[in-house]
Amino acid sequence: MEAVLELLVISAGVSHGLETSCDAREDGSQCYGALGGTVYLQLVTDATRYDALSFWKGSTGAKTEILKMKKDKWVIKDTPIEDRVHFFINNGTLRLNNTRRNDSGEYLQETFNSAGRLSGIRGLQLFIEAPVSSPQLSSECLSHGEMKVSCSSEGDGPQYSWTLDGQTQRDTRASSDNETNTITLKKGLSGNLTCTIRNYISSDSISKRISPCPEPGVSVFVYFQLAEVFILLTVCLGSYCFYKKETYHHKEVSRVYAVSGGSWWDTDEGVNVLRGAMETN
Ligand SMILES: *[C@@H]1O[C@H](CO)[C@@H](O)[C@H](O)[C@H]1NC(C)=O
Ligand SMILES: *[C@@H]1O[C@H](CO)[C@@H](O)[C@H](O)[C@H]1NC(C)=O
Ligand SMILES: *[C@@H]1O[C@H](CO)[C@@H](O)[C@H](O)[C@H]1NC(C)=O
C-alpha cells in the first residue's frame, strides 16, 4: 500500500544548548551531560567551608584524582582531562568542557574537616549522551484502514511520545527499539501528528499532517478489477451459449434426417419445415 500523502512536514528543533548542570551534593546523584558540551557539577554548597576536598574519577578501587583543594587553593591534577576542567571554589562547582563518551562513569568526592579527618564521601554517576536529532516520520496504510506510523531519530536513549492535534496518543501496540518507535492508529484518524523525542539532555519533535487511509472495498481500483472480471465472464458465457446452440442445430438436423429416413426436412430459422416426403407405411 502507498503511504498517505504528506501535505505538511514541520520539524521543530528544540535546542537546549550544550550546557547542562547538575546538583551532585547528594550521595548517589545521577548527572547527564551532552556529548561535546559542557557540564557543571555542583559538588558542595561552598567549598571554602571545608579544609580540604578531593574529587576522583572512578569508585573505590581504581580511581584517579582529578581535583585537590586545600584551604582556599585548588589544583587540577595531571590527568587526561586536566585541560578541560575548572573549579569554582565559591559555589563548589566543577566545570567539565568538551565532554567525551569516556567521561561517563562513576566519580567520588571526599571532604575533610579542619583536623584533616575525612568528613564525607559522596559518589556521583555521570552519563554523557549524544543529543537527539534528525527526527523522521513515515507512515504506511495497513489493511482495514489502520495506519502504521514510525518515528526515528539519532541520539542516545531516546524516549518517544505522540500527539494527534495536541491529544496524547497512547497506542498500546507501540513497539520500540532505540532508534525507531512505531504506533498503529485506528482507521479514519486525521490531523496533525507530532512525534516528540527526548533524552535527559535534549528534545526534538516532528509533525506531519495525516489523512485517513482508504478502507478496503471503496477503492476505485478494486471496482475496475471487478468490472474486468464481469466483462470477461459475460464474453465467455456468451461464446459458450453460441457454441452450444450451433452444435444443437447440427444434431437436430442430422437426427431428423436419420429418423425420418425418406422424409426431407429442412430447418428455417429454428423451425423444422417438411419439404417433401415419401411415406412408406
Ligand atoms: C571551557 O569552556 C568555557 C566556556 O565554554 C571557556 O571559557 C573555557 O576557557 C574552556 N576551558 C576550560 C579549561 O574551562
Ligand atoms: C558557580 O559559579 C560560576 C561562576 O560564577 C557560574 O558560572 C556557575 O553557574 C555557578 N554555579 C552554581 C551552581 O551556582
Ligand atoms: C577518551 O576518548 C578520547 C576520544 O574520544 C581519547 O582520545 C582518550 O584517550 C580517551 N581517554 C581514556 C582515558 O580512555
Short mmCIF file of C-alpha atoms and ligand atoms in Angstrom, two decimals:
data_model
loop_
_atom_site.label_atom_id
_atom_site.label_comp_id
_atom_site.label_asym_id
_atom_site.label_seq_id
_atom_site.Cartn_x
_atom_site.Cartn_y
_atom_site.Cartn_z
CA MET A 1 0.00 0.00 0.00
CA GLU A 2 1.09 3.52 -0.65
CA ALA A 3 1.96 5.89 2.16
CA VAL A 4 -0.56 8.63 2.80
CA LEU A 5 0.16 11.92 1.10
CA GLU A 6 2.40 14.17 3.02
CA LEU A 7 0.84 17.59 2.93
CA LEU A 8 2.87 19.28 5.57
CA VAL A 9 6.08 18.45 7.29
CA ILE A 10 7.30 20.60 10.11
CA SER A 11 10.39 19.85 12.06
CA ALA A 12 10.73 21.89 15.19
CA GLY A 13 14.12 21.52 16.76
CA VAL A 14 14.22 22.48 20.41
CA SER A 15 17.69 23.47 21.36
CA HIS A 16 18.70 23.38 24.96
CA GLY A 17 22.26 24.34 24.20
CA LEU A 18 25.05 22.05 25.02
CA GLU A 19 25.43 23.11 28.66
CA THR A 20 23.94 21.11 31.49
CA SER A 21 24.27 21.48 35.21
CA CYS A 22 23.72 19.00 37.97
CA ASP A 23 23.33 19.21 41.70
CA ALA A 24 25.69 16.50 42.91
CA ARG A 25 25.68 17.47 46.58
CA GLU A 26 23.73 14.33 47.48
CA ASP A 27 25.41 10.96 47.55
CA GLY A 28 24.46 8.84 44.54
CA SER A 29 23.47 11.74 42.27
CA GLN A 30 22.94 10.97 38.61
CA CYS A 31 24.18 13.64 36.23
CA TYR A 32 23.82 13.99 32.48
CA GLY A 33 25.98 15.88 30.02
CA ALA A 34 25.71 16.45 26.28
CA LEU A 35 28.42 14.85 24.19
CA GLY A 36 30.87 17.60 23.18
CA GLY A 37 29.20 20.08 25.51
CA THR A 38 29.89 21.46 28.96
CA VAL A 39 28.66 20.00 32.22
CA TYR A 40 28.58 21.81 35.58
CA LEU A 41 28.69 19.58 38.63
CA GLN A 42 27.95 21.21 41.95
CA LEU A 43 29.86 19.13 44.46
CA VAL A 44 29.34 21.20 47.63
CA THR A 45 27.46 24.37 48.52
CA ASP A 46 30.58 26.30 49.43
CA ALA A 47 33.99 24.68 49.16
CA THR A 48 35.62 27.30 51.40
CA ARG A 49 33.80 25.71 54.33
CA TYR A 50 35.99 22.67 54.06
CA ASP A 51 39.59 22.38 54.96
CA ALA A 52 40.24 20.02 52.08
CA LEU A 53 38.38 18.36 49.22
CA SER A 54 39.29 15.67 46.72
CA PHE A 55 37.46 14.69 43.56
CA TRP A 56 38.15 11.39 41.83
CA LYS A 57 37.18 9.62 38.64
CA GLY A 58 36.22 6.06 39.43
CA SER A 59 34.95 4.49 42.61
CA THR A 60 36.88 2.86 45.38
CA GLY A 61 39.48 0.65 43.78
CA ALA A 62 40.89 2.03 40.55
CA LYS A 63 40.41 5.74 40.89
CA THR A 64 42.22 8.77 39.54
CA GLU A 65 42.35 12.06 41.36
CA ILE A 66 41.14 14.98 39.25
CA LEU A 67 40.90 17.84 41.72
CA LYS A 68 42.56 18.57 45.02
CA MET A 69 41.61 21.54 47.15
CA LYS A 70 43.39 22.56 50.31
CA LYS A 71 42.45 25.68 52.30
CA ASP A 72 41.43 28.10 49.54
CA LYS A 73 43.78 26.74 46.90
CA TRP A 74 42.79 24.15 44.36
CA VAL A 75 44.72 22.28 41.71
CA ILE A 76 43.61 20.16 38.77
CA LYS A 77 45.69 17.02 38.79
CA ASP A 78 47.69 15.81 35.85
CA THR A 79 45.08 13.64 34.14
CA PRO A 80 43.91 13.27 30.51
CA ILE A 81 41.06 15.66 31.29
CA GLU A 82 43.03 18.36 33.12
CA ASP A 83 42.80 20.92 30.29
CA ARG A 84 39.01 20.58 30.29
CA VAL A 85 38.33 21.11 33.99
CA HIS A 86 37.74 24.24 36.01
CA PHE A 87 36.63 24.61 39.63
CA PHE A 88 34.56 27.45 41.11
CA ILE A 89 35.52 27.39 44.76
CA ASN A 90 32.86 29.86 45.95
CA ASN A 91 29.94 27.65 44.90
CA GLY A 92 31.73 24.31 44.87
CA THR A 93 31.06 23.72 41.17
CA LEU A 94 33.28 21.76 38.80
CA ARG A 95 33.02 22.52 35.09
CA LEU A 96 33.99 19.91 32.53
CA ASN A 97 34.34 21.14 28.92
CA ASN A 98 34.13 19.34 25.60
CA THR A 99 32.79 16.17 27.13
CA ARG A 100 33.56 12.75 25.67
CA ARG A 101 31.85 9.43 25.97
CA ASN A 102 34.55 8.09 28.23
CA ASP A 103 33.86 10.87 30.73
CA SER A 104 30.81 8.79 31.63
CA GLY A 105 31.18 6.78 34.77
CA GLU A 106 31.46 6.99 38.50
CA TYR A 107 33.03 9.87 40.38
CA LEU A 108 33.81 10.25 44.05
CA GLN A 109 34.38 13.22 46.31
CA GLU A 110 35.86 13.33 49.76
CA THR A 111 35.70 16.25 52.16
CA PHE A 112 37.94 16.75 55.18
CA ASN A 113 37.44 18.79 58.32
CA SER A 114 39.95 21.16 59.85
CA ALA A 115 41.53 18.34 61.79
CA GLY A 116 42.31 16.71 58.44
CA ARG A 117 39.82 13.91 59.07
CA LEU A 118 37.57 12.54 56.39
CA SER A 119 34.15 14.12 56.98
CA GLY A 120 32.19 12.88 53.97
CA ILE A 121 32.29 10.65 50.91
CA ARG A 122 29.84 11.18 48.09
CA GLY A 123 29.59 9.31 44.83
CA LEU A 124 28.06 10.51 41.59
CA GLN A 125 27.30 8.88 38.28
CA LEU A 126 27.91 10.89 35.12
CA PHE A 127 26.26 9.98 31.81
CA ILE A 128 27.45 11.64 28.62
CA GLU A 129 24.75 11.37 25.95
CA ALA A 130 24.54 12.35 22.30
CA PRO A 131 21.62 14.77 21.87
CA VAL A 132 18.60 13.51 19.95
CA SER A 133 18.49 14.83 16.41
CA SER A 134 17.15 14.43 12.87
CA PRO A 135 13.71 13.03 13.72
CA GLN A 136 12.00 11.32 10.78
CA LEU A 137 8.38 10.32 10.38
CA SER A 138 7.00 7.73 7.98
CA SER A 139 3.52 6.27 7.60
CA GLU A 140 2.02 3.25 5.93
CA CYS A 141 -1.58 2.18 5.41
CA LEU A 142 -2.48 -1.26 6.65
CA SER A 143 -5.46 -3.35 5.60
CA HIS A 144 -8.70 -2.40 7.45
CA GLY A 145 -7.77 1.31 7.09
CA GLU A 146 -5.37 1.44 10.00
CA MET A 147 -2.17 3.42 9.77
CA LYS A 148 1.25 2.44 10.96
CA VAL A 149 3.47 5.43 11.78
CA SER A 150 7.14 5.25 12.64
CA CYS A 151 9.34 7.88 14.18
CA SER A 152 13.08 7.59 14.25
CA SER A 153 15.99 9.62 15.50
CA GLU A 154 19.64 9.69 16.27
CA GLY A 155 20.94 10.16 19.79
CA ASP A 156 21.29 8.20 23.00
CA GLY A 157 18.38 6.72 24.94
CA PRO A 158 15.51 8.48 23.14
CA GLN A 159 12.05 8.42 24.71
CA TYR A 160 9.15 8.85 22.29
CA SER A 161 5.74 10.40 22.78
CA TRP A 162 2.94 11.07 20.30
CA THR A 163 0.15 13.60 19.95
CA LEU A 164 -2.58 13.97 17.35
CA ASP A 165 -3.95 17.53 17.21
CA GLY A 166 -2.48 18.04 20.67
CA GLN A 167 -4.06 14.92 22.16
CA THR A 168 -1.71 12.31 23.58
CA GLN A 169 -1.82 9.04 21.67
CA ARG A 170 -1.45 6.04 23.88
CA ASP A 171 -1.33 3.22 21.45
CA THR A 172 -0.85 0.01 23.31
CA ARG A 173 0.64 -1.62 20.28
CA ALA A 174 3.56 0.79 20.22
CA SER A 175 6.74 -1.08 19.59
CA SER A 176 10.13 0.34 20.09
CA ASP A 177 13.74 -0.32 19.65
CA ASN A 178 16.07 2.52 20.43
CA GLU A 179 16.19 4.20 17.04
CA THR A 180 12.58 3.75 15.93
CA ASN A 181 9.22 3.90 17.60
CA THR A 182 6.08 2.70 15.85
CA ILE A 183 2.41 3.17 16.67
CA THR A 184 -0.74 1.94 14.94
CA LEU A 185 -3.53 4.48 14.53
CA LYS A 186 -7.18 3.44 14.31
CA LYS A 187 -8.91 3.85 10.95
CA GLY A 188 -10.34 7.19 9.93
CA LEU A 189 -7.99 9.33 12.02
CA SER A 190 -6.58 12.51 10.54
CA GLY A 191 -4.93 15.68 11.77
CA ASN A 192 -1.58 16.95 12.83
CA LEU A 193 0.52 14.11 14.19
CA THR A 194 3.56 15.01 16.29
CA CYS A 195 6.31 12.74 17.47
CA THR A 196 8.44 14.12 20.30
CA ILE A 197 11.75 12.59 21.15
CA ARG A 198 13.68 13.38 24.28
CA ASN A 199 16.54 12.11 26.32
CA TYR A 200 18.00 13.56 29.51
CA ILE A 201 19.78 16.41 27.79
CA SER A 202 17.77 17.32 24.70
CA SER A 203 14.48 17.07 22.87
CA ASP A 204 13.24 17.42 19.34
CA SER A 205 9.95 16.89 17.56
CA ILE A 206 8.49 16.42 14.10
CA SER A 207 4.93 16.98 12.89
CA LYS A 208 3.06 15.76 9.87
CA ARG A 209 -0.48 16.24 8.62
CA ILE A 210 -2.05 12.85 8.08
CA SER A 211 -5.22 11.98 6.19
CA PRO A 212 -7.27 8.82 6.67
CA CYS A 213 -6.14 5.64 4.98
CA PRO A 214 -8.51 4.30 2.28
CA GLU A 215 -10.68 1.48 3.52
CA PRO A 216 -10.73 -1.75 1.54
CA GLY A 217 -13.75 -2.10 -0.88
CA VAL A 218 -14.08 1.61 -1.62
CA SER A 219 -11.07 1.67 -3.83
CA VAL A 220 -11.72 2.64 -7.47
CA PHE A 221 -9.02 0.19 -8.43
CA VAL A 222 -10.99 -2.69 -6.93
CA TYR A 223 -14.11 -1.61 -8.90
CA PHE A 224 -12.09 -1.69 -12.10
CA GLN A 225 -10.93 -5.18 -11.39
CA LEU A 226 -14.45 -6.37 -10.62
CA ALA A 227 -15.75 -4.81 -13.89
CA GLU A 228 -13.00 -6.54 -15.83
CA VAL A 229 -13.88 -9.92 -14.36
CA PHE A 230 -17.58 -9.33 -15.13
CA ILE A 231 -16.90 -8.44 -18.78
CA LEU A 232 -14.68 -11.47 -19.17
CA LEU A 233 -17.31 -13.76 -17.67
CA THR A 234 -20.02 -12.33 -19.96
CA VAL A 235 -17.87 -12.85 -23.03
CA CYS A 236 -17.06 -16.41 -22.01
CA LEU A 237 -20.67 -17.26 -21.22
CA GLY A 238 -21.85 -15.70 -24.49
CA SER A 239 -19.37 -17.67 -26.59
CA TYR A 240 -20.27 -20.85 -24.78
CA CYS A 241 -24.02 -20.39 -25.38
CA PHE A 242 -23.44 -19.59 -29.05
CA TYR A 243 -21.32 -22.70 -29.48
CA LYS A 244 -23.90 -24.88 -27.70
CA LYS A 245 -26.73 -23.59 -29.90
CA GLU A 246 -24.77 -24.30 -33.09
CA THR A 247 -23.98 -27.91 -32.20
CA TYR A 248 -27.59 -28.45 -31.09
CA HIS A 249 -28.88 -27.41 -34.53
CA HIS A 250 -26.44 -29.70 -36.31
CA LYS A 251 -27.52 -32.63 -34.15
CA GLU A 252 -31.19 -31.96 -34.68
CA VAL A 253 -30.86 -31.69 -38.43
CA SER A 254 -28.93 -34.91 -38.64
CA ARG A 255 -31.39 -36.65 -36.25
CA VAL A 256 -34.32 -35.54 -38.39
CA TYR A 257 -32.72 -36.97 -41.45
CA ALA A 258 -31.79 -40.16 -39.61
CA VAL A 259 -35.20 -40.89 -38.07
CA SER A 260 -37.34 -39.84 -40.96
CA GLY A 261 -35.49 -41.87 -43.47
CA GLY A 262 -37.20 -40.92 -46.70
CA SER A 263 -38.69 -37.63 -45.41
CA TRP A 264 -36.96 -34.45 -46.31
CA TRP A 265 -36.79 -31.88 -43.56
CA ASP A 266 -35.24 -28.53 -43.58
CA THR A 267 -34.55 -26.04 -40.84
CA ASP A 268 -35.68 -22.49 -41.41
CA GLU A 269 -34.83 -20.09 -38.58
CA GLY A 270 -35.13 -22.83 -35.97
CA VAL A 271 -38.42 -24.20 -37.27
CA ASN A 272 -38.37 -27.53 -38.98
CA VAL A 273 -40.22 -27.45 -42.24
CA LEU A 274 -41.26 -30.54 -44.15
CA ARG A 275 -40.13 -30.05 -47.69
CA GLY A 276 -41.07 -33.37 -49.11
CA ALA A 277 -42.00 -36.91 -48.02
CA MET A 278 -42.12 -40.40 -49.35
CA GLU A 279 -44.22 -42.26 -46.71
CA THR A 280 -43.72 -45.99 -46.68
CA ASN A 281 -46.45 -47.13 -44.18
C1 LIG B 1 35.69 25.73 28.78
O1 LIG B 1 34.63 26.44 28.18
C2 LIG B 1 34.47 27.76 28.62
C3 LIG B 1 33.22 28.33 28.01
O2 LIG B 1 32.62 27.49 27.12
C4 LIG B 1 35.74 28.56 28.30
O3 LIG B 1 35.61 29.87 28.79
C5 LIG B 1 36.95 27.89 28.92
O4 LIG B 1 38.13 28.54 28.57
C6 LIG B 1 37.02 26.42 28.49
N1 LIG B 1 38.17 25.73 29.08
C7 LIG B 1 38.32 25.35 30.34
C8 LIG B 1 39.57 24.63 30.68
O5 LIG B 1 37.46 25.52 31.20
C1 LIG B 2 29.09 28.85 40.13
O1 LIG B 2 29.80 29.96 39.70
C2 LIG B 2 30.11 30.03 38.33
C3 LIG B 2 30.96 31.27 38.08
O2 LIG B 2 30.46 32.36 38.77
C4 LIG B 2 28.85 30.04 37.50
O3 LIG B 2 29.15 30.02 36.12
C5 LIG B 2 28.03 28.80 37.84
O4 LIG B 2 26.82 28.83 37.15
C6 LIG B 2 27.79 28.74 39.35
N1 LIG B 2 27.10 27.52 39.66
C7 LIG B 2 26.11 27.41 40.54
C8 LIG B 2 25.52 26.06 40.73
O5 LIG B 2 25.72 28.37 41.17
C1 LIG B 3 38.65 9.03 25.79
O1 LIG B 3 38.26 9.14 24.41
C2 LIG B 3 39.06 10.02 23.64
C3 LIG B 3 38.47 10.10 22.26
O2 LIG B 3 37.13 10.42 22.31
C4 LIG B 3 40.51 9.54 23.64
O3 LIG B 3 41.31 10.43 22.93
C5 LIG B 3 41.02 9.39 25.07
O4 LIG B 3 42.29 8.81 25.08
C6 LIG B 3 40.09 8.52 25.91
N1 LIG B 3 40.51 8.56 27.29
C7 LIG B 3 40.58 7.46 28.05
C8 LIG B 3 41.00 7.67 29.45
O5 LIG B 3 40.29 6.35 27.63
#
